[in-house]
Amino acid sequence: MSHSYAIGNLVLPLLWQGTRVALPQSFSPGQFAREVADSGATVFPGVPFMFERIKALEPIDRPPASLRLLITAGARIDAGTVSWFRRHLDRKVHSFYGSSETGGIAYDDLACGARCSGLPRAPTRSEPPGGPRRLSR
């Protein structure tokens, strides 16, 4: 938990919302569906290799309906893996681009196509106190 993705998806929800977090001793693809069911997890923030390992176990038990959101970050996920999750587990794996470095640049919502890396977050404008100023030479 030493980078922005872990802090933003684990630590801050705990502090700000009192969100319950399930942290298994280690990641076990074969136990994914059972651990989700046992913990009552609603969100699974992972990295591409975790989704690849779950996919490699086919056939796999479907996760419970309580699992409403799958998020991947840290690297580009293979489009075939995203498609597999949609077809076999009826879940969309959302890509959260830039979260490891900056806290999130783009997120692929439902309007974003299968080959899309995400839609930019709302534009942000930063101005110094007192409004914009021209620098003198």
Coordinates of N, CA and C in Angstrom, one line a residue:
M1 N 0.8 -1.2 0.0 CA 0.0 0.0 0.0 C 0.9 1.2 0.0
S2 N 1.8 1.3 -0.9 CA 2.7 2.4 -0.9 C 2.6 3.4 -2.1
H3 N 1.5 3.3 -2.8 CA 1.3 4.2 -3.9 C -0.1 4.7 -4.0
S4 N -0.4 5.6 -4.9 CA -1.7 6.3 -4.9 C -2.9 5.4 -5.0
Y5 N -2.8 4.4 -5.8 CA -3.9 3.5 -6.1 C -4.3 2.8 -4.7
A6 N -3.4 2.3 -4.0 CA -3.7 1.7 -2.7 C -4.2 2.7 -1.7
I7 N -3.6 3.8 -1.6 CA -4.1 4.8 -0.7 C -5.5 5.3 -1.0
G8 N -5.7 5.6 -2.3 CA -7.0 6.1 -2.7 C -8.2 5.1 -2.7
N9 N -7.8 3.8 -2.9 CA -8.9 2.7 -2.9 C -9.0 2.0 -1.6
L10 N -8.0 2.1 -0.7 CA -8.1 1.3 0.6 C -8.1 2.2 1.8
V11 N -7.0 3.0 1.9 CA -6.9 3.8 3.1 C -7.9 4.9 3.2
L12 N -8.1 5.8 2.2 CA -9.0 6.9 2.3 C -10.4 6.5 2.5
P13 N -11.0 5.5 1.8 CA -12.3 5.1 2.1 C -12.5 4.6 3.6
L14 N -11.5 4.0 4.1 CA -11.5 3.6 5.5 C -11.6 4.8 6.4
L15 N -10.8 5.8 6.2 CA -10.8 7.0 7.0 C -12.0 7.9 6.8
W16 N -12.4 8.1 5.6 CA -13.5 9.1 5.3 C -14.9 8.5 5.4
Q17 N -15.0 7.2 5.1 CA -16.4 6.7 5.0 C -16.6 5.6 6.0
G18 N -15.6 5.1 6.6 CA -15.8 3.9 7.5 C -16.0 2.7 6.7
T19 N -15.5 2.6 5.5 CA -15.7 1.5 4.6 C -15.1 0.2 5.1
R20 N -15.8 -0.9 5.1 CA -15.2 -2.1 5.5 C -14.3 -2.7 4.4
V21 N -13.1 -3.1 4.7 CA -12.2 -3.6 3.7 C -11.8 -5.1 4.1
A22 N -11.8 -6.0 3.2 CA -11.4 -7.3 3.4 C -10.0 -7.5 2.8
L23 N -9.1 -7.9 3.6 CA -7.7 -8.0 3.1 C -7.2 -9.5 3.4
P24 N -7.3 -10.3 2.4 CA -6.8 -11.7 2.6 C -5.3 -11.7 2.8
Q25 N -4.8 -12.8 3.4 CA -3.3 -12.9 3.6 C -2.6 -12.8 2.3
S26 N -3.1 -13.4 1.2 CA -2.5 -13.3 -0.1 C -3.6 -13.5 -1.1
F27 N -3.2 -13.2 -2.4 CA -4.2 -13.3 -3.5 C -4.2 -14.7 -3.9
S28 N -5.4 -15.3 -3.9 CA -5.6 -16.7 -4.4 C -6.7 -16.7 -5.4
P29 N -6.4 -16.8 -6.7 CA -7.4 -16.7 -7.7 C -8.5 -17.8 -7.6
G30 N -8.1 -19.0 -7.1 CA -9.1 -20.0 -6.9 C -10.1 -19.7 -5.8
Q31 N -9.8 -18.8 -4.9 CA -10.6 -18.5 -3.8 C -11.4 -17.2 -4.0
F32 N -11.2 -16.6 -5.2 CA -11.8 -15.3 -5.4 C -13.3 -15.2 -5.1
A33 N -14.1 -16.1 -5.8 CA -15.6 -16.0 -5.6 C -16.0 -16.3 -4.1
R34 N -15.3 -17.2 -3.5 CA -15.7 -17.6 -2.1 C -15.3 -16.4 -1.2
E35 N -14.1 -15.8 -1.4 CA -13.7 -14.7 -0.5 C -14.6 -13.5 -0.7
V36 N -15.0 -13.3 -1.9 CA -16.0 -12.1 -2.1 C -17.3 -12.4 -1.4
A37 N -17.8 -13.7 -1.5 CA -19.0 -14.0 -0.8 C -18.9 -14.0 0.7
D38 N -17.8 -14.5 1.2 CA -17.6 -14.5 2.7 C -17.5 -13.1 3.3
S39 N -16.8 -12.2 2.5 CA -16.6 -10.9 3.0 C -17.7 -9.9 2.7
G40 N -18.6 -10.3 1.8 CA -19.6 -9.3 1.4 C -19.1 -8.2 0.6
A41 N -17.9 -8.4 -0.1 CA -17.3 -7.3 -0.8 C -18.2 -6.8 -1.9
T42 N -18.2 -5.5 -2.1 CA -18.9 -4.9 -3.2 C -18.0 -4.3 -4.3
V43 N -16.7 -4.1 -4.0 CA -15.8 -3.5 -4.9 C -14.5 -4.4 -4.8
F44 N -13.9 -4.7 -6.0 CA -12.6 -5.4 -6.1 C -11.6 -4.5 -6.8
P45 N -10.7 -3.8 -6.1 CA -9.7 -3.1 -6.8 C -8.5 -4.0 -7.0
G46 N -8.2 -4.3 -8.3 CA -7.1 -5.2 -8.6 C -6.1 -4.6 -9.6
V47 N -5.2 -5.4 -10.0 CA -4.2 -5.1 -11.1 C -4.4 -6.1 -12.2
P48 N -4.0 -5.8 -13.4 CA -4.2 -6.7 -14.5 C -3.8 -8.2 -14.3
F49 N -2.7 -8.4 -13.6 CA -2.3 -9.8 -13.4 C -3.3 -10.6 -12.6
M50 N -4.0 -9.9 -11.7 CA -5.0 -10.6 -10.8 C -6.1 -11.1 -11.7
F51 N -6.6 -10.2 -12.6 CA -7.7 -10.6 -13.4 C -7.3 -11.6 -14.4
E52 N -6.1 -11.6 -14.9 CA -5.5 -12.7 -15.8 C -5.5 -14.0 -15.1
R53 N -5.1 -14.0 -13.8 CA -5.0 -15.3 -13.1 C -6.4 -15.8 -12.8
I54 N -7.4 -15.0 -12.5 CA -8.8 -15.4 -12.3 C -9.3 -16.0 -13.6
K55 N -9.1 -15.4 -14.7 CA -9.5 -15.8 -16.0 C -8.9 -17.2 -16.4
A56 N -7.6 -17.4 -16.0 CA -6.9 -18.7 -16.3 C -7.5 -19.9 -15.6
L57 N -8.4 -19.7 -14.6 CA -9.0 -20.8 -13.8 C -10.2 -21.3 -14.5
E58 N -10.6 -20.8 -15.6 CA -11.9 -21.2 -16.2 C -12.1 -22.8 -16.2
P59 N -13.2 -23.3 -15.8 CA -14.4 -22.6 -15.3 C -14.2 -22.1 -13.9
I60 N -14.9 -21.0 -13.6 CA -14.8 -20.4 -12.2 C -16.2 -20.1 -11.7
D61 N -16.4 -20.2 -10.4 CA -17.7 -19.8 -9.9 C -17.9 -18.3 -10.1
R62 N -19.1 -18.0 -10.4 CA -19.5 -16.6 -10.5 C -19.5 -15.9 -9.2
P63 N -19.0 -14.7 -9.1 CA -19.0 -14.0 -7.8 C -20.4 -13.6 -7.5
P64 N -20.7 -13.4 -6.2 CA -22.1 -13.0 -5.8 C -22.5 -11.7 -6.4
A65 N -23.8 -11.5 -6.5 CA -24.4 -10.2 -7.0 C -23.9 -9.0 -6.2
S66 N -23.5 -9.2 -5.0 CA -23.1 -8.1 -4.2 C -21.8 -7.4 -4.8
L67 N -21.0 -8.1 -5.5 CA -19.8 -7.5 -6.2 C -20.3 -6.7 -7.4
R68 N -20.3 -5.4 -7.1 CA -20.9 -4.5 -8.2 C -19.8 -3.8 -9.0
L69 N -18.5 -3.8 -8.6 CA -17.5 -3.0 -9.3 C -16.2 -3.7 -9.3
L70 N -15.6 -3.9 -10.4 CA -14.2 -4.4 -10.6 C -13.4 -3.3 -11.2
I71 N -12.3 -2.9 -10.6 CA -11.4 -1.9 -11.0 C -10.0 -2.4 -11.2
T72 N -9.4 -2.1 -12.3 CA -8.0 -2.4 -12.5 C -7.2 -1.2 -12.7
A73 N -5.9 -1.2 -12.3 CA -5.0 -0.1 -12.5 C -3.6 -0.6 -12.4
G74 N -2.7 0.3 -12.6 CA -1.3 0.0 -12.5 C -0.6 -0.4 -13.8
A75 N -1.4 -0.9 -14.8 CA -0.9 -1.3 -16.1 C -2.1 -1.5 -17.0
R76 N -1.8 -1.6 -18.3 CA -2.9 -1.8 -19.3 C -3.4 -3.2 -19.2
I77 N -4.7 -3.4 -19.1 CA -5.3 -4.7 -19.1 C -5.6 -5.2 -20.5
D78 N -5.4 -6.4 -20.8 CA -5.7 -7.0 -22.1 C -7.2 -6.9 -22.4
A79 N -7.6 -6.4 -23.6 CA -9.0 -6.3 -24.0 C -9.7 -7.7 -23.9
G80 N -9.0 -8.7 -24.2 CA -9.6 -10.1 -24.1 C -10.0 -10.5 -22.7
T81 N -9.2 -10.0 -21.8 CA -9.6 -10.3 -20.4 C -10.8 -9.6 -20.0
V82 N -10.9 -8.3 -20.4 CA -12.1 -7.5 -20.1 C -13.3 -8.2 -20.7
S83 N -13.2 -8.6 -22.0 CA -14.3 -9.3 -22.7 C -14.7 -10.6 -22.0
W84 N -13.7 -11.3 -21.5 CA -13.9 -12.6 -20.8 C -14.8 -12.4 -19.6
F85 N -14.4 -11.4 -18.8 CA -15.1 -11.1 -17.5 C -16.6 -10.7 -17.9
R86 N -16.8 -10.0 -18.9 CA -18.1 -9.6 -19.3 C -18.9 -10.8 -19.7
R87 N -18.3 -11.7 -20.6 CA -19.0 -12.9 -21.1 C -19.3 -13.9 -20.0
H88 N -18.2 -14.3 -19.2 CA -18.3 -15.4 -18.3 C -18.8 -15.0 -16.9
L89 N -18.5 -13.8 -16.4 CA -18.9 -13.5 -15.1 C -19.9 -12.3 -15.0
D90 N -20.3 -11.8 -16.2 CA -21.3 -10.8 -16.3 C -20.8 -9.5 -15.5
R91 N -19.5 -9.2 -15.6 CA -19.0 -8.1 -14.9 C -18.1 -7.3 -15.9
K92 N -18.1 -6.0 -15.8 CA -17.2 -5.1 -16.5 C -16.1 -4.8 -15.7
V93 N -14.8 -5.0 -16.2 CA -13.6 -4.6 -15.5 C -13.3 -3.2 -15.9
H94 N -13.4 -2.3 -15.0 CA -13.1 -0.8 -15.4 C -11.7 -0.5 -15.2
S95 N -11.1 0.2 -16.2 CA -9.7 0.7 -16.1 C -9.7 2.0 -15.5
F96 N -8.8 2.2 -14.5 CA -8.6 3.5 -13.8 C -7.2 3.9 -14.2
Y97 N -7.1 4.7 -15.2 CA -5.8 5.1 -15.8 C -5.2 6.2 -15.0
G98 N -3.9 6.1 -14.7 CA -3.1 7.1 -14.0 C -3.2 7.0 -12.5
S99 N -3.9 6.1 -11.9 CA -4.1 6.1 -10.5 C -2.9 5.7 -9.7
S100 N -1.9 5.0 -10.3 CA -0.7 4.7 -9.5 C 0.1 5.9 -9.3
E101 N 0.1 6.8 -10.3 CA 1.0 7.9 -10.2 C 0.4 9.2 -9.7
T102 N -0.9 9.4 -10.0 CA -1.5 10.7 -9.7 C -2.8 10.7 -9.0
G103 N -3.4 9.5 -8.8 CA -4.6 9.5 -8.1 C -5.8 9.4 -9.1
G104 N -5.5 9.3 -10.3 CA -6.6 9.0 -11.3 C -6.7 10.1 -12.4
I105 N -6.5 9.8 -13.6 CA -6.6 10.7 -14.7 C -7.9 10.4 -15.5
A106 N -8.2 9.1 -15.7 CA -9.4 8.7 -16.5 C -9.9 7.4 -16.0
Y107 N -11.2 7.3 -16.2 CA -12.0 6.1 -15.8 C -12.9 5.7 -16.9
D108 N -12.9 4.4 -17.2 CA -13.8 4.0 -18.4 C -15.2 3.6 -17.9
D109 N -16.1 4.6 -18.0 CA -17.5 4.3 -17.6 C -18.1 3.5 -18.7
L110 N -19.4 3.3 -18.5 CA -20.2 2.4 -19.5 C -20.2 3.0 -20.9
A111 N -20.1 4.4 -21.0 CA -20.1 5.0 -22.3 C -18.8 4.8 -23.1
C112 N -17.8 4.3 -22.4 CA -16.5 4.1 -23.1 C -16.4 2.7 -23.7
G113 N -16.0 2.7 -24.9 CA -15.9 1.4 -25.6 C -14.9 0.4 -25.1
A114 N -14.9 -0.8 -25.6 CA -14.0 -1.9 -25.1 C -12.5 -1.6 -25.3
R115 N -12.2 -0.8 -26.3 CA -10.8 -0.5 -26.5 C -10.4 0.9 -25.9
C116 N -11.2 1.5 -25.1 CA -11.0 2.8 -24.6 C -10.3 2.7 -23.2
S117 N -9.3 3.5 -23.0 CA -8.6 3.5 -21.8 C -9.2 4.4 -20.7
G118 N -10.3 5.1 -21.1 CA -11.0 5.9 -20.1 C -11.3 7.3 -20.6
L119 N -12.3 7.9 -20.0 CA -12.6 9.2 -20.3 C -11.9 10.2 -19.3
P120 N -11.5 11.3 -19.8 CA -10.8 12.2 -18.9 C -11.7 12.7 -17.8
R121 N -11.2 13.0 -16.7 CA -11.9 13.5 -15.6 C -12.3 15.0 -16.0
A122 N -13.2 15.5 -15.3 CA -13.7 16.9 -15.5 C -12.5 17.8 -15.6
P123 N -12.5 18.8 -16.5 CA -11.4 19.7 -16.6 C -11.2 20.5 -15.2
T124 N -10.0 20.8 -14.9 CA -9.7 21.5 -13.7 C -9.0 22.7 -14.0
R125 N -9.3 23.8 -13.4 CA -8.6 25.1 -13.6 C -8.0 25.6 -12.3
S126 N -6.8 25.9 -12.3 CA -6.1 26.4 -11.1 C -5.6 27.8 -11.3
E127 N -6.0 28.7 -10.4 CA -5.6 30.1 -10.5 C -5.0 30.5 -9.1
P128 N -4.1 31.5 -9.2 CA -3.5 32.0 -7.9 C -4.6 32.8 -7.2
P129 N -4.5 33.0 -5.9 CA -5.4 33.9 -5.2 C -5.4 35.3 -5.9
G130 N -6.5 35.9 -6.1 CA -6.7 37.2 -6.7 C -6.8 37.1 -8.2
G131 N -6.9 35.9 -8.8 CA -7.1 35.7 -10.2 C -5.8 35.6 -11.0
P132 N -5.9 35.3 -12.3 CA -4.7 35.2 -13.1 C -4.0 36.5 -13.2
R133 N -2.7 36.4 -13.3 CA -1.8 37.6 -13.5 C -0.8 37.3 -14.6
R134 N -0.4 38.4 -15.2 CA 0.6 38.3 -16.2 C 2.0 38.5 -15.5
L135 N 2.9 37.7 -15.8 CA 4.2 37.9 -15.2 C 5.0 39.0 -15.9
S136 N 5.6 39.9 -15.2 CA 6.3 40.9 -15.8 C 7.7 40.5 -16.2
R137 N 8.3 41.1 -17.2 CA 9.6 40.7 -17.6 C 10.7 41.6 -17.0

